[in-house]
Amino acid sequence: MSFSGIEFAVGDGPAVDASGNCNITLNNCTIRAPEGIHAAGNATVTITGGTLAGSNNAIDASGNAKVIVAGTQV
């Protein structure tokens, strides 16, 4: 999945939750949540530009998950 210029704002839990073999690309998005990105299993999340704000955790990755951040304000 790919998203561009979207605002993800949630009051509880992760704004983006990727697991298994999920691949998500976020370009110039704004992410605000208690947990910005949660990635598990073999998931890959790529964030380019935009803003990532998590009040508890900006990024939580486990297993073989990858979170790639480039040019993003965290």
PDB file of C-alpha atoms in Angstrom:
ATOM      1  CA  MET A   1       0.000   0.000   0.000  1.00  0.00           C
ATOM      2  CA  SER A   2       1.119   3.534  -0.641  1.00  0.00           C
ATOM      3  CA  PHE A   3      -0.171   6.811   0.793  1.00  0.00           C
ATOM      4  CA  SER A   4       0.809  10.365  -0.063  1.00  0.00           C
ATOM      5  CA  GLY A   5      -0.111  13.616   1.691  1.00  0.00           C
ATOM      6  CA  ILE A   6      -2.516  11.928   4.148  1.00  0.00           C
ATOM      7  CA  GLU A   7      -3.013  12.877   7.814  1.00  0.00           C
ATOM      8  CA  PHE A   8      -3.241   9.923  10.204  1.00  0.00           C
ATOM      9  CA  ALA A   9      -4.416  11.086  13.656  1.00  0.00           C
ATOM     10  CA  VAL A  10      -5.779   8.699  16.271  1.00  0.00           C
ATOM     11  CA  GLY A  11      -6.390   9.015  20.009  1.00  0.00           C
ATOM     12  CA  ASP A  12      -5.647   5.421  20.992  1.00  0.00           C
ATOM     13  CA  GLY A  13      -3.227   2.779  19.689  1.00  0.00           C
ATOM     14  CA  PRO A  14      -1.045   2.983  16.581  1.00  0.00           C
ATOM     15  CA  ALA A  15      -1.857   5.229  13.620  1.00  0.00           C
ATOM     16  CA  VAL A  16      -0.211   2.714  11.256  1.00  0.00           C
ATOM     17  CA  ASP A  17      -0.192  -1.001  12.119  1.00  0.00           C
ATOM     18  CA  ALA A  18       1.721  -3.285   9.730  1.00  0.00           C
ATOM     19  CA  SER A  19       2.270  -6.999  10.280  1.00  0.00           C
ATOM     20  CA  GLY A  20       3.082 -10.169   8.393  1.00  0.00           C
ATOM     21  CA  ASN A  21       4.489  -9.459   4.937  1.00  0.00           C
ATOM     22  CA  CYS A  22       2.782  -6.058   4.647  1.00  0.00           C
ATOM     23  CA  ASN A  23       4.628  -3.272   2.777  1.00  0.00           C
ATOM     24  CA  ILE A  24       3.526   0.311   3.389  1.00  0.00           C
ATOM     25  CA  THR A  25       5.004   3.466   1.859  1.00  0.00           C
ATOM     26  CA  LEU A  26       4.124   6.867   3.324  1.00  0.00           C
ATOM     27  CA  ASN A  27       5.165  10.000   1.390  1.00  0.00           C
ATOM     28  CA  ASN A  28       4.806  13.445   2.991  1.00  0.00           C
ATOM     29  CA  CYS A  29       2.216  12.246   5.511  1.00  0.00           C
ATOM     30  CA  THR A  30       1.442  13.569   8.987  1.00  0.00           C
ATOM     31  CA  ILE A  31       1.150  10.887  11.666  1.00  0.00           C
ATOM     32  CA  ARG A  32      -0.007  11.667  15.237  1.00  0.00           C
ATOM     33  CA  ALA A  33      -0.946   8.987  17.776  1.00  0.00           C
ATOM     34  CA  PRO A  34       0.107   7.451  21.088  1.00  0.00           C
ATOM     35  CA  GLU A  35       2.104   4.980  18.969  1.00  0.00           C
ATOM     36  CA  GLY A  36       2.918   6.372  15.530  1.00  0.00           C
ATOM     37  CA  ILE A  37       4.067   3.238  13.682  1.00  0.00           C
ATOM     38  CA  HIS A  38       3.748  -0.371  14.840  1.00  0.00           C
ATOM     39  CA  ALA A  39       5.496  -2.921  12.616  1.00  0.00           C
ATOM     40  CA  ALA A  40       5.814  -6.666  13.309  1.00  0.00           C
ATOM     41  CA  GLY A  41       6.654  -9.903  11.538  1.00  0.00           C
ATOM     42  CA  ASN A  42       8.203  -9.276   8.122  1.00  0.00           C
ATOM     43  CA  ALA A  43       6.473  -5.925   7.567  1.00  0.00           C
ATOM     44  CA  THR A  44       8.300  -3.029   5.918  1.00  0.00           C
ATOM     45  CA  VAL A  45       7.207   0.568   6.460  1.00  0.00           C
ATOM     46  CA  THR A  46       8.960   3.325   4.502  1.00  0.00           C
ATOM     47  CA  ILE A  47       8.359   6.938   5.563  1.00  0.00           C
ATOM     48  CA  THR A  48       9.666   9.772   3.397  1.00  0.00           C
ATOM     49  CA  GLY A  49       9.131  13.410   4.353  1.00  0.00           C
ATOM     50  CA  GLY A  50       6.242  14.556   6.519  1.00  0.00           C
ATOM     51  CA  THR A  51       5.946  14.368  10.301  1.00  0.00           C
ATOM     52  CA  LEU A  52       5.804  11.442  12.732  1.00  0.00           C
ATOM     53  CA  ALA A  53       4.720  12.128  16.333  1.00  0.00           C
ATOM     54  CA  GLY A  54       3.983   9.457  18.917  1.00  0.00           C
ATOM     55  CA  SER A  55       3.203  10.499  22.495  1.00  0.00           C
ATOM     56  CA  ASN A  56       4.335   7.083  23.847  1.00  0.00           C
ATOM     57  CA  ASN A  57       6.453   5.723  20.948  1.00  0.00           C
ATOM     58  CA  ALA A  58       7.098   7.161  17.522  1.00  0.00           C
ATOM     59  CA  ILE A  59       8.117   3.711  16.198  1.00  0.00           C
ATOM     60  CA  ASP A  60       7.684   0.203  17.616  1.00  0.00           C
ATOM     61  CA  ALA A  61       9.212  -2.542  15.477  1.00  0.00           C
ATOM     62  CA  SER A  62       9.575  -6.228  16.379  1.00  0.00           C
ATOM     63  CA  GLY A  63      10.417  -9.524  14.729  1.00  0.00           C
ATOM     64  CA  ASN A  64      11.971  -9.019  11.294  1.00  0.00           C
ATOM     65  CA  ALA A  65      10.062  -5.784  10.688  1.00  0.00           C
ATOM     66  CA  LYS A  66      11.826  -2.826   9.070  1.00  0.00           C
ATOM     67  CA  VAL A  67      10.923   0.829   9.417  1.00  0.00           C
ATOM     68  CA  ILE A  68      12.863   3.106   7.058  1.00  0.00           C
ATOM     69  CA  VAL A  69      12.705   6.837   7.788  1.00  0.00           C
ATOM     70  CA  ALA A  70      14.129   9.460   5.407  1.00  0.00           C
ATOM     71  CA  GLY A  71      13.688  13.216   5.669  1.00  0.00           C
ATOM     72  CA  THR A  72      10.863  12.885   8.198  1.00  0.00           C
ATOM     73  CA  GLN A  73      10.522  15.086  11.275  1.00  0.00           C
ATOM     74  CA  VAL A  74      10.227  12.686  14.244  1.00  0.00           C
TER      75      VAL A  74
END
